[in-house]
Short mmCIF file of C-alpha atoms in Angstrom, two decimals:
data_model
loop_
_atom_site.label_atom_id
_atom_site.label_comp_id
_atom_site.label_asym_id
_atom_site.label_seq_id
_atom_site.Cartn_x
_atom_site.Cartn_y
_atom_site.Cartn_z
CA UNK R 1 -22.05 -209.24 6.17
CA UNK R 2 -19.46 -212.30 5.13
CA UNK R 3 -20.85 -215.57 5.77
CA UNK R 4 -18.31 -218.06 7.59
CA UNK R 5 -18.00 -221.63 7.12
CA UNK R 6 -16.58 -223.95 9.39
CA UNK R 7 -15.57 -227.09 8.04
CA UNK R 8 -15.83 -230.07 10.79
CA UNK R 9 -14.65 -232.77 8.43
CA UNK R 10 -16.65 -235.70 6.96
CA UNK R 11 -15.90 -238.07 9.80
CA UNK R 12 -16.89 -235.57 12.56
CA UNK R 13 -18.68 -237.52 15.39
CA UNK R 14 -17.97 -240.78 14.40
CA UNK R 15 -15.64 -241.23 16.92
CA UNK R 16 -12.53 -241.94 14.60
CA UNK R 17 -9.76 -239.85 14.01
CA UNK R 18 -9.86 -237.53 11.29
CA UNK R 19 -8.25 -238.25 7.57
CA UNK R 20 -5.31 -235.76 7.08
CA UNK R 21 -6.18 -232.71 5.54
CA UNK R 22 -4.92 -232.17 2.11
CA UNK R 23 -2.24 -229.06 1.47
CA UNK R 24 -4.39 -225.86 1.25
CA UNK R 25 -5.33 -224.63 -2.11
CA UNK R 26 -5.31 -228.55 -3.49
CA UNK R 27 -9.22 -229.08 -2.24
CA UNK R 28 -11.37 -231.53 -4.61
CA UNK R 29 -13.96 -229.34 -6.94
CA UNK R 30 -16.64 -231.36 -5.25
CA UNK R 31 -16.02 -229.75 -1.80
CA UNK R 32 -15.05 -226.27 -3.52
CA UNK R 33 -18.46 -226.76 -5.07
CA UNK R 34 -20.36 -227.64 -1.74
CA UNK R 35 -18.49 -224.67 -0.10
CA UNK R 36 -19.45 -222.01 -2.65
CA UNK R 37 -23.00 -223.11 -3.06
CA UNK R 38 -23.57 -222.72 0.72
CA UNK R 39 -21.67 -219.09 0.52
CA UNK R 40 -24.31 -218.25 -1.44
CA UNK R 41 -26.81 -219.51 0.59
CA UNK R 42 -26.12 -217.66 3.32
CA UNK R 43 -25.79 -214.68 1.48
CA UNK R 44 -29.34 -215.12 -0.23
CA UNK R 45 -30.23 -215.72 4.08
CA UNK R 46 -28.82 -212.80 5.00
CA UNK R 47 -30.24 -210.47 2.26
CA UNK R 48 -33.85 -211.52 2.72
CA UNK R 49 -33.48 -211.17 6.15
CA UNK R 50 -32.98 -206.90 5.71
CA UNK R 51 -34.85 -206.67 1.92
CA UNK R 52 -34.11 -203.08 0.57
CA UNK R 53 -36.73 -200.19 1.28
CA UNK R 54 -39.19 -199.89 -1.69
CA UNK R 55 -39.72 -197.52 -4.17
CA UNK R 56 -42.11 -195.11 -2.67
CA UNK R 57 -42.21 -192.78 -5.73
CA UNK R 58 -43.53 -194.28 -9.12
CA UNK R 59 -43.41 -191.24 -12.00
CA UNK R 60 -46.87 -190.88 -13.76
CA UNK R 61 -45.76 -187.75 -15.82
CA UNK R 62 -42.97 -185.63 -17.32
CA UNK R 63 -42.75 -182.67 -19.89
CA UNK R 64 -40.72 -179.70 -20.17
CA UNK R 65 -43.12 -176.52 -19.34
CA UNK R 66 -41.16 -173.68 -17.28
CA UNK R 67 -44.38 -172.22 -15.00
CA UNK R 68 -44.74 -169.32 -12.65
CA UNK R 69 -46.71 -171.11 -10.02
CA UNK R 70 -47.99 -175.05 -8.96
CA UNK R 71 -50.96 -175.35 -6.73
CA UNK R 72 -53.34 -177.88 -5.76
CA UNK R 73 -56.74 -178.22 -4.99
CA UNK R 74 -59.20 -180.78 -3.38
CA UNK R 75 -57.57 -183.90 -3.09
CA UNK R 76 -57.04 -185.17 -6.29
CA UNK R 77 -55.84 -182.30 -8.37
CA UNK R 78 -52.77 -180.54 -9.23
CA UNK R 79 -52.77 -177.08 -11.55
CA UNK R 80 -49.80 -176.05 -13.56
CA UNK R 81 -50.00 -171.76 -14.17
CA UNK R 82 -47.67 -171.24 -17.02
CA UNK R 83 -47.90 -167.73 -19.00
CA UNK R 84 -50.68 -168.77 -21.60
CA UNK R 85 -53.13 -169.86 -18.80
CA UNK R 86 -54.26 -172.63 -16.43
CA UNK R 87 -53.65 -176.66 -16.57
CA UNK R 88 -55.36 -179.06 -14.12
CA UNK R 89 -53.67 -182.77 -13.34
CA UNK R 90 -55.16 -185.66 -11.69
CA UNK R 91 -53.23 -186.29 -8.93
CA UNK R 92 -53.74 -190.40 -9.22
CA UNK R 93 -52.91 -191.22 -12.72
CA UNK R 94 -50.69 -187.30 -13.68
CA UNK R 95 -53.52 -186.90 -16.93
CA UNK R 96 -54.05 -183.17 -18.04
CA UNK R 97 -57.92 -182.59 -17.44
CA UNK R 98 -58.81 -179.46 -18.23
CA UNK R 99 -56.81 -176.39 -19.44
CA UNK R 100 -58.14 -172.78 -19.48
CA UNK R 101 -56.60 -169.99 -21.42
CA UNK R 102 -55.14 -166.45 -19.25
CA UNK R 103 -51.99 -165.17 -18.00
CA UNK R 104 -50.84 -165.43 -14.58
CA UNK R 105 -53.04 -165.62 -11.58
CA UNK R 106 -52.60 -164.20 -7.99
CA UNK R 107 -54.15 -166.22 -6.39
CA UNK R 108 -56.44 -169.86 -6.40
CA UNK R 109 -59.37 -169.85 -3.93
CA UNK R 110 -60.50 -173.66 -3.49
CA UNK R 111 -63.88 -174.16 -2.27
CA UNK R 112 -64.48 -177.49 -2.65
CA UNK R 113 -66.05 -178.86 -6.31
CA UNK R 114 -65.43 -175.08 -7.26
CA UNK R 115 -62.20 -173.42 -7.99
CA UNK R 116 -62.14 -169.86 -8.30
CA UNK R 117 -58.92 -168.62 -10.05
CA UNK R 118 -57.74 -165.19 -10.16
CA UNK R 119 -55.69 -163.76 -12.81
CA UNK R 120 -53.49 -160.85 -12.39
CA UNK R 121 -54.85 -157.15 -14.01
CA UNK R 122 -52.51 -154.74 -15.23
CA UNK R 123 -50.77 -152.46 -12.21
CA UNK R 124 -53.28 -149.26 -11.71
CA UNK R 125 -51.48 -146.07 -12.58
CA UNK R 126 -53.73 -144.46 -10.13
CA UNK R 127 -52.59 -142.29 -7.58
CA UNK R 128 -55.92 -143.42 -5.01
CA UNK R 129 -56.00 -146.44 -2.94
CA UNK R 130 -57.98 -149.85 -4.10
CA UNK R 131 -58.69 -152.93 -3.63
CA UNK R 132 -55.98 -155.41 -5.66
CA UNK R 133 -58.88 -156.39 -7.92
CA UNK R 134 -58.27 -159.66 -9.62
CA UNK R 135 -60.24 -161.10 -13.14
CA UNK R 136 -61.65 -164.13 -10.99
CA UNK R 137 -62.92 -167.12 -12.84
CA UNK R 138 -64.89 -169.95 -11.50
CA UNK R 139 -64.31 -173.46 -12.41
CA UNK R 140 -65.58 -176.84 -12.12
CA UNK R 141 -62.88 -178.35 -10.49
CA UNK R 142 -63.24 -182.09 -11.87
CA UNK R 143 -64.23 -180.52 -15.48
CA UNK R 144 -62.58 -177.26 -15.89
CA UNK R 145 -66.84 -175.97 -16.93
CA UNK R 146 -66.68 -171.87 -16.83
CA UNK R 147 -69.51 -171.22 -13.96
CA UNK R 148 -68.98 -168.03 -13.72
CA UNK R 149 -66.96 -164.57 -14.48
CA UNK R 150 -66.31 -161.47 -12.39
CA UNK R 151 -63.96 -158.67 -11.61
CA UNK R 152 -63.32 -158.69 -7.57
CA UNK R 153 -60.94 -159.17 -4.55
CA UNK R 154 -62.42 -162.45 -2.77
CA UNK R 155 -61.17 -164.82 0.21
CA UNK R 156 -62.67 -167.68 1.05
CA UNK R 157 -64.57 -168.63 4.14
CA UNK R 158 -66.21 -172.01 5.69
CA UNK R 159 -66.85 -172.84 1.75
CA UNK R 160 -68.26 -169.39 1.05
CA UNK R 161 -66.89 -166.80 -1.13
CA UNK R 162 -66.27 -163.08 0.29
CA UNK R 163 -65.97 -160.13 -1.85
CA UNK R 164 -64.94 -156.75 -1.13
CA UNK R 165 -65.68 -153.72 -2.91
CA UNK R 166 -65.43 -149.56 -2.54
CA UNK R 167 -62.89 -148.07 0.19
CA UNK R 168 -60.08 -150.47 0.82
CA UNK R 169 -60.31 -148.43 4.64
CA UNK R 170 -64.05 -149.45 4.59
CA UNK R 171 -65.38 -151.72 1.47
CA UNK R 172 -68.45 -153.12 1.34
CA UNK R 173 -68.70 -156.86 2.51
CA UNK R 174 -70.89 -159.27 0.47
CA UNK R 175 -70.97 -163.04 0.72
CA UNK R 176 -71.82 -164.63 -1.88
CA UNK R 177 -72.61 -168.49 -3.33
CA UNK R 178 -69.44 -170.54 -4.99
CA UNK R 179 -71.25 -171.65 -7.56
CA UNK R 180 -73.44 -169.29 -9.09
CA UNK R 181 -71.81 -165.78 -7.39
CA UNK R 182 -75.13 -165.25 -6.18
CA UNK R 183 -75.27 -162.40 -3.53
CA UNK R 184 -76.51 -164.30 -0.08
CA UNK R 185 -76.31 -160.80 1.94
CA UNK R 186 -74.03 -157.87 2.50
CA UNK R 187 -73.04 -155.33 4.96
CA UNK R 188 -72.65 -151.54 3.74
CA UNK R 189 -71.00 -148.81 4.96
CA UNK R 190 -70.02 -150.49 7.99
CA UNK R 191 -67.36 -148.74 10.20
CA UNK R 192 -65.71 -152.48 10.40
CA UNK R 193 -66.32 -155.79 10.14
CA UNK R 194 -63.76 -158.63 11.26
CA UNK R 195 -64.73 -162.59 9.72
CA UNK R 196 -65.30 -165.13 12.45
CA UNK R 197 -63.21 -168.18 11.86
CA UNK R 198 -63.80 -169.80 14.91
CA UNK R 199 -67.92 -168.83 15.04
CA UNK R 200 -68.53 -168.88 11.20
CA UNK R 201 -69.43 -165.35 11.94
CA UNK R 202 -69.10 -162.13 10.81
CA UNK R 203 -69.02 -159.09 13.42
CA UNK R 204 -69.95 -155.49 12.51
CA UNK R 205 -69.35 -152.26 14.63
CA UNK R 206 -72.77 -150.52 12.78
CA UNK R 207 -72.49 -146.84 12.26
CA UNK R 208 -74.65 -146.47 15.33
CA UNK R 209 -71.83 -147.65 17.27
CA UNK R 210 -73.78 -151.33 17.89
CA UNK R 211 -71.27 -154.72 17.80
CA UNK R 212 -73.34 -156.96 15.90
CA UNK R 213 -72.80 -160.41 15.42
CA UNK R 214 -74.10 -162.11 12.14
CA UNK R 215 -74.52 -166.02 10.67
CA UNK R 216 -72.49 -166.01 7.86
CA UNK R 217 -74.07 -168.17 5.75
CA UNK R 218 -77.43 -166.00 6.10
CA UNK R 219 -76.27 -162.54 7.01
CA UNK R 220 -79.06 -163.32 10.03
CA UNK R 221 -78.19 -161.72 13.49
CA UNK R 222 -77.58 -163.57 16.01
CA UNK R 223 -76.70 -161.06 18.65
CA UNK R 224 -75.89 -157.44 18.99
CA UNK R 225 -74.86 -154.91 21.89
CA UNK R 226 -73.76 -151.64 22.77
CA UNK R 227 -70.41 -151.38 23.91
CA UNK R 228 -67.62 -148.75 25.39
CA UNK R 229 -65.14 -147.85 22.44
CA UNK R 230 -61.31 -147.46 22.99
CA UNK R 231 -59.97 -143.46 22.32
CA UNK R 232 -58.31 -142.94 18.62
CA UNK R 233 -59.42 -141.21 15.46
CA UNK R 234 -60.76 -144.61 14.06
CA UNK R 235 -61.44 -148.17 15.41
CA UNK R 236 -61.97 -151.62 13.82
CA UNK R 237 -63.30 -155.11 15.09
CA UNK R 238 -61.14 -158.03 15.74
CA UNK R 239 -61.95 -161.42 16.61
CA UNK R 240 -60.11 -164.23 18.83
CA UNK R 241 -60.51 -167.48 19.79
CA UNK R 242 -62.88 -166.79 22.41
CA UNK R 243 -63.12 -162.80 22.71
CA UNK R 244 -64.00 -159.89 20.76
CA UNK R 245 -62.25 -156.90 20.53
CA UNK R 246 -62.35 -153.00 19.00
CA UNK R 247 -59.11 -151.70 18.43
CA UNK R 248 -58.41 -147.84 18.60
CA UNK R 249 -56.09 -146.18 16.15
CA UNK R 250 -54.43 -143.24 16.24
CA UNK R 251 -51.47 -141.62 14.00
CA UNK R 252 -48.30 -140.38 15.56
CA UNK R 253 -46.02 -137.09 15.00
CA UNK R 254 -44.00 -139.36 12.44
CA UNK R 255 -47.76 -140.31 10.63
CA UNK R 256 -47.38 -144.00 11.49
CA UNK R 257 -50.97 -145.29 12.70
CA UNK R 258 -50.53 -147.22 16.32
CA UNK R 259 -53.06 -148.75 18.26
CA UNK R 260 -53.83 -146.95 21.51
CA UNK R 261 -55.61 -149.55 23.50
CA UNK R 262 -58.08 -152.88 22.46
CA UNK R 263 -60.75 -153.62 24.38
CA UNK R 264 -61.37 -157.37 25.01
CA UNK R 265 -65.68 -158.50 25.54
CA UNK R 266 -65.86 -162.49 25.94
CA UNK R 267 -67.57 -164.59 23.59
CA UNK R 268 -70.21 -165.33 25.32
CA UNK R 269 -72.01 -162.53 26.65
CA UNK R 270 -70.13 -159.62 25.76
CA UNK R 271 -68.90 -159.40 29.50
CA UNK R 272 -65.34 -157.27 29.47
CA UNK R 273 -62.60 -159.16 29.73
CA UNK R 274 -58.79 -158.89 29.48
CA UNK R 275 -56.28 -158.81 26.72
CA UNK R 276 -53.99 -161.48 28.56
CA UNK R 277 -53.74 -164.57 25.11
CA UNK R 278 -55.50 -163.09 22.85
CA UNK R 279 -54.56 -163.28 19.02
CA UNK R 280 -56.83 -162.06 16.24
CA UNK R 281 -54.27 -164.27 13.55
CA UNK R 282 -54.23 -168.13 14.15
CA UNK R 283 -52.98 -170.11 12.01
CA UNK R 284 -52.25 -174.00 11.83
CA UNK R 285 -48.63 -174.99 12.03
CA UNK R 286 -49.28 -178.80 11.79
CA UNK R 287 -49.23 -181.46 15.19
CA UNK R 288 -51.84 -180.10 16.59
CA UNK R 289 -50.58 -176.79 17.09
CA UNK R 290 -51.29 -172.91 16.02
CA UNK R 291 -49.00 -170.15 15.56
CA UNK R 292 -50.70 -167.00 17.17
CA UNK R 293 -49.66 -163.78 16.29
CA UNK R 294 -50.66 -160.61 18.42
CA UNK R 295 -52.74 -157.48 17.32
CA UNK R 296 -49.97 -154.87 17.22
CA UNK R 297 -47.31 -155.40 20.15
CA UNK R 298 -46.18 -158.34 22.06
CA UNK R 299 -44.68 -161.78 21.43
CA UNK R 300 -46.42 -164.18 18.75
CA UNK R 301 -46.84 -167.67 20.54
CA UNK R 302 -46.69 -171.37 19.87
CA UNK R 303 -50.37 -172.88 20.87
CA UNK R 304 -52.29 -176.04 21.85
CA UNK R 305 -54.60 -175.79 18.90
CA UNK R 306 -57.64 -177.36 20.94
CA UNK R 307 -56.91 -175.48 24.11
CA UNK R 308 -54.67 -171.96 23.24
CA UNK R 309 -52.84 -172.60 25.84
CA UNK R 310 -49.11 -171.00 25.00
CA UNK R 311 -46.22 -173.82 24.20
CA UNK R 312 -43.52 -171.33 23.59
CA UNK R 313 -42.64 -167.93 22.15
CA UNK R 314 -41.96 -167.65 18.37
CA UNK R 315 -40.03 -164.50 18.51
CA UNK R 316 -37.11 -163.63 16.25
CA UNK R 317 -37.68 -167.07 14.75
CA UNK R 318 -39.24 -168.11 10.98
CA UNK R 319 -40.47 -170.47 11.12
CA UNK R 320 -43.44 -172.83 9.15
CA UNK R 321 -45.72 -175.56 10.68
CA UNK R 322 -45.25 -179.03 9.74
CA UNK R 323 -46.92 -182.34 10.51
CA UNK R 324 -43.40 -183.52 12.43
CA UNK R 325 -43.64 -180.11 14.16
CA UNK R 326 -42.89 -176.49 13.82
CA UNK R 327 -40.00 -175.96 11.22
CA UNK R 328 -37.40 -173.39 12.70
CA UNK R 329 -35.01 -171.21 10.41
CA UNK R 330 -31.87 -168.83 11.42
CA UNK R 331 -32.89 -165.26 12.24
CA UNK R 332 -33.51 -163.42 8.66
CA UNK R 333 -33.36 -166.61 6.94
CA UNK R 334 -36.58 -167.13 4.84
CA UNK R 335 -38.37 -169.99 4.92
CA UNK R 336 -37.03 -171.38 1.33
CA UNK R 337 -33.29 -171.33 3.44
CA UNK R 338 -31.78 -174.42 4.85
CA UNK R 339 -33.89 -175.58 7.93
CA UNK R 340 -32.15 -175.38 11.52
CA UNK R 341 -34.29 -177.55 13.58
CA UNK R 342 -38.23 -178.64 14.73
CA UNK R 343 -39.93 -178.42 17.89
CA UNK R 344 -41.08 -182.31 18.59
CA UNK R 345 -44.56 -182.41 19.01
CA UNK R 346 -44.65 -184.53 22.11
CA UNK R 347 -42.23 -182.59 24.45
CA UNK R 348 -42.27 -179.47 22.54
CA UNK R 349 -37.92 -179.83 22.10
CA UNK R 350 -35.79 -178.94 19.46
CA UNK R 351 -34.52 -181.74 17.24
CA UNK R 352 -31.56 -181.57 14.39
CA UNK R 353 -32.49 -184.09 12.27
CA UNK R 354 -34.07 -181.81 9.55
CA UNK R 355 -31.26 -179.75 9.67
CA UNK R 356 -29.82 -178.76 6.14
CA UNK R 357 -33.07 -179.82 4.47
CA UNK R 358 -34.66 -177.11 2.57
CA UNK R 359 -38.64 -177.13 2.38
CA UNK R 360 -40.40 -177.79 -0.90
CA UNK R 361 -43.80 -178.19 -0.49
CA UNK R 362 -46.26 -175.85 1.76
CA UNK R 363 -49.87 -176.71 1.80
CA UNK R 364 -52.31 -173.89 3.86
CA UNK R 365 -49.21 -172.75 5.64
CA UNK R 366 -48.05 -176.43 6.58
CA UNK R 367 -44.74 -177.79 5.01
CA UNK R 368 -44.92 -181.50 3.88
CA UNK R 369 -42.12 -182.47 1.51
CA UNK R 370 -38.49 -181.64 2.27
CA UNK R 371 -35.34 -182.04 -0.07
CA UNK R 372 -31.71 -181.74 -0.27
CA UNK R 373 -29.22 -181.12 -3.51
CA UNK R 374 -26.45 -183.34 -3.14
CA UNK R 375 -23.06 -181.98 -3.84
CA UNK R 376 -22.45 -182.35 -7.53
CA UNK R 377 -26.11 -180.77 -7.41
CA UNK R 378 -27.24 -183.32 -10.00
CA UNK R 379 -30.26 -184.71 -7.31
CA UNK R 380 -32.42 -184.24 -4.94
CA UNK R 381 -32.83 -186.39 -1.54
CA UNK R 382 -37.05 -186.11 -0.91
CA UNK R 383 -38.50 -186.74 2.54
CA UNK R 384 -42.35 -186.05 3.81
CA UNK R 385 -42.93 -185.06 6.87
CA UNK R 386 -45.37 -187.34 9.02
CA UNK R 387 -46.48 -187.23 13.14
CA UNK R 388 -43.54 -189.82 13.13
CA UNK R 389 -40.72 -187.35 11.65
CA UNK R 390 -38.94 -187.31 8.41
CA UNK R 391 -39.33 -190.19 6.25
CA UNK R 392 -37.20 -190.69 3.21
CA UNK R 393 -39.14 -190.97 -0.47
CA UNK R 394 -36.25 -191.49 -2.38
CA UNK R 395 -33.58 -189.53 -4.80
CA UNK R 396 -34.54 -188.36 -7.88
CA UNK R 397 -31.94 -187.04 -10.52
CA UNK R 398 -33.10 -183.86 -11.19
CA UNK R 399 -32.39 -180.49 -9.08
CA UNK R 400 -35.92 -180.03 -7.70
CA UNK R 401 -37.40 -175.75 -7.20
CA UNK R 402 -40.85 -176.15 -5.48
CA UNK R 403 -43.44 -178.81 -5.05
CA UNK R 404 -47.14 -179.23 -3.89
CA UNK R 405 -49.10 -182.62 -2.30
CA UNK R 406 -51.75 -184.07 -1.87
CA UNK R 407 -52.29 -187.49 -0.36
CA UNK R 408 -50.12 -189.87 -2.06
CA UNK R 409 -48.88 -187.57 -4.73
CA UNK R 410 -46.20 -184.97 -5.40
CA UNK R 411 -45.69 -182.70 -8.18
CA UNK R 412 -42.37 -180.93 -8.52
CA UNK R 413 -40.60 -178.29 -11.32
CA UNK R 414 -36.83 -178.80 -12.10
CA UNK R 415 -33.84 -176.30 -12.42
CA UNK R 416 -34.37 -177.62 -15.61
CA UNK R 417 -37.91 -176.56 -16.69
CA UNK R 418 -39.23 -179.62 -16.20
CA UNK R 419 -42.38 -180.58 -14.74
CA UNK R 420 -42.99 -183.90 -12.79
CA UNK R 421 -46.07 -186.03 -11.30
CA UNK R 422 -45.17 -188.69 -9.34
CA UNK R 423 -47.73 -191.32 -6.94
CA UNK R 424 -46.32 -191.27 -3.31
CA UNK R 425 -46.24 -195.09 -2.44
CA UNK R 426 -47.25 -196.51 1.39
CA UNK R 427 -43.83 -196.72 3.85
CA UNK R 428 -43.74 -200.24 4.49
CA UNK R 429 -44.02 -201.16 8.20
#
């Protein structure tokens, strides 16, 4: 903005007629003085008025590692997974913690003060199915203490740890304590089980044909009935958000295995029900919404998280939740590709203004950080992703590959093998 001064003359007001004004250019240095100082002033007016945006990123660490994979766990922690092992980071201050030797893992099951981590075994050379059996190692998450060691394929479940073991068709399911491994209960030779998300359950079809509902915590039983089955050469138990169902399979001339009906029981009181909204995968896609994907057929859905009632189909789309709203990509494109719009939480519309950002950071299936390469692909443009939209964090002058958050922190890998910690300052209002 130029600031523009109007000079009235010394004698303005006074009722007498104005001195002639000297030729231009041939001012006195006193008023030249007076008229520059009060530029300035109004300059210094105007800038305060609109102060620049702050800093919102403030680098606690740097050092070149290349890794395979970034994670983080709890709140406060980041771990690094480079080839000779595992490296925790505080989140708040970017200082290593604890570091465990290994190779790569496949996967990081966070339960809360424990961290399981599982590192990779060699391929099998075996011609039989199994289970993709990992060398899982339990950690203190705040000390990096060994708790415990094990060979096993686990998932985690309303802070419990379940393992599975035998026939990948039909393992054995045992539940079992984070931080000792301690067997709590198991199920054996079940025809199939499906875990209860939504009821902390577990559900068993028993080998006398029996649906049986157990606590998962306990292995107690809470319920169990006798129920009609579906035709096919096998079925299997699968849970939604307020039904049960057993699926029947059966394998076609071309020896692909297709489901030949479900049959839907309410929640409640086992009372048959229909198959009308009903999706065995739910997962959260941020602003209070789920993506719902159906058994075998039909069209996955945008939900209302606390009611399942359908927003919109999700067809032909890939797409990733976000705290803005759902993150939509071209058809084919993964989700690493350039983004092509979000569906606004309020209204549920489309909106362009993440378009051409690229997502970074994915926490539990829920994109938070966003960036963009400029041109000479020497940067990277950050934004987070709030309930308000996309707000900026900055540019940082490195070419940024993947990132993970937690609150108020980011860590991020470079093109160039770098490895960076920053603290995620407060947007000022």
């Amino acid at each position: 903005m130029t600031a523009v001064l109007i000079d009235l003359g010394d004698d303005w007001g006074t009722g007498r007629a104005p001195e002639p004004e000297p030729p231009a250019g041939r001012r006195g240095p006193l008023r030249r003085a007076a008229m520059l100082a009060c530029a300035v002033l109004c300059a210094l007016t105007v800038t305060a008025a609109a102060p620049a945006p702050p800093r919102r990123l403030t680098e606690l660490a740097r050092w070149f590692q290349p890794v395979a994979a970034i994670s983080a766990v709890g709140s406060d922690t980041f771990l690094v997974n480079a080839m000779d092992g595992v490296a925790a980071y505080g989140a708040t201050d970017g200082r290593l913690r604890w570091r465990i030797a290994g190779g790569l893992i496949d996967w990081v099951q966070d339960t809360g003060d424990v961290v399981v981590l599982g590192f990779a075994q060699p391929e099998s050379t075996s011609s039989q199915p199994r289970l993709p059996l990992a060398d899982a190692v339990a950690v203190d998450r705040r000390t990096g203490r060994v708790l415990w060691r094990t060979q096993a394929y686990l998932e985690q479940v309303a802070g419990l740890l379940v393992s599975y073991a035998g026939d990948p068709d039909r393992p054995a399911v045992e539940v079992r304590d984070p931080a000792t491994f301690g067997l709590r209960w198991r199920v054996p030779g079940a025809r199939s089980f499906a875990l209860d998300r939504w009821g902390t359950g577990l559900w068993e079809l028993a080998a006398d044909g029996k649906l049986v509902e157990h606590d998962l915590a306990s292995g107690a039983v809470r319920r169990s009935a006798r129920v009609p089955l579906p035709p096919g050469d096998k079925v299997s138990v699968v849970v939604s958000r307020d039904a049960v169902g057993i699926a029947g399979r059966r394998f076609d001339a071309d020896g692909f295995e297709r489901t030949t009906d479900t049959l839907w029981y309410a929640r409640a009181d086992l009372a048959p029900v229909g198959g009308e909204n009903r999706w065995p995968w739910v997962v959260d896609c941020g602003a209070g919404t789920s993506c719902a994907y159906p058994l075998d057929r039909g069209k996955p859905q945008l939900i209302d998280t606390a009611t399942g009632t359908p927003i919109r189909p999700l067809e032909d789309t890939r797409h990733v939740g976000s705290p803005a709203g759902l993150l939509l990509f071209e058809a084919g494109d993964e989700v690493g590709s350039k983004i092509r719009a979000r569906v606004e939480p309020m209204r549920h519309q489309e909106r362009t203004d993440v378009a051409g950002w690229q997502v970074l950071s994915v926490t539990e299936q829920v994109a938070h950080v966003l960036g963009r390469v400029d041109q000479a692909r020497t940067a990277t443009h950050l934004a987070e992703l709030t309930a308000d939209g996309m707000r900026p964090l900055g540019r940082q002058p490195y070419v940024l590959m993947q990132c993970v958050s937690v609150p108020h922190a980011l860590l991020c890998t470079t093109t160039g093998g770098d490895v960076v910690i920053w603290r995620v300052g407060r947007e000022r209002a």
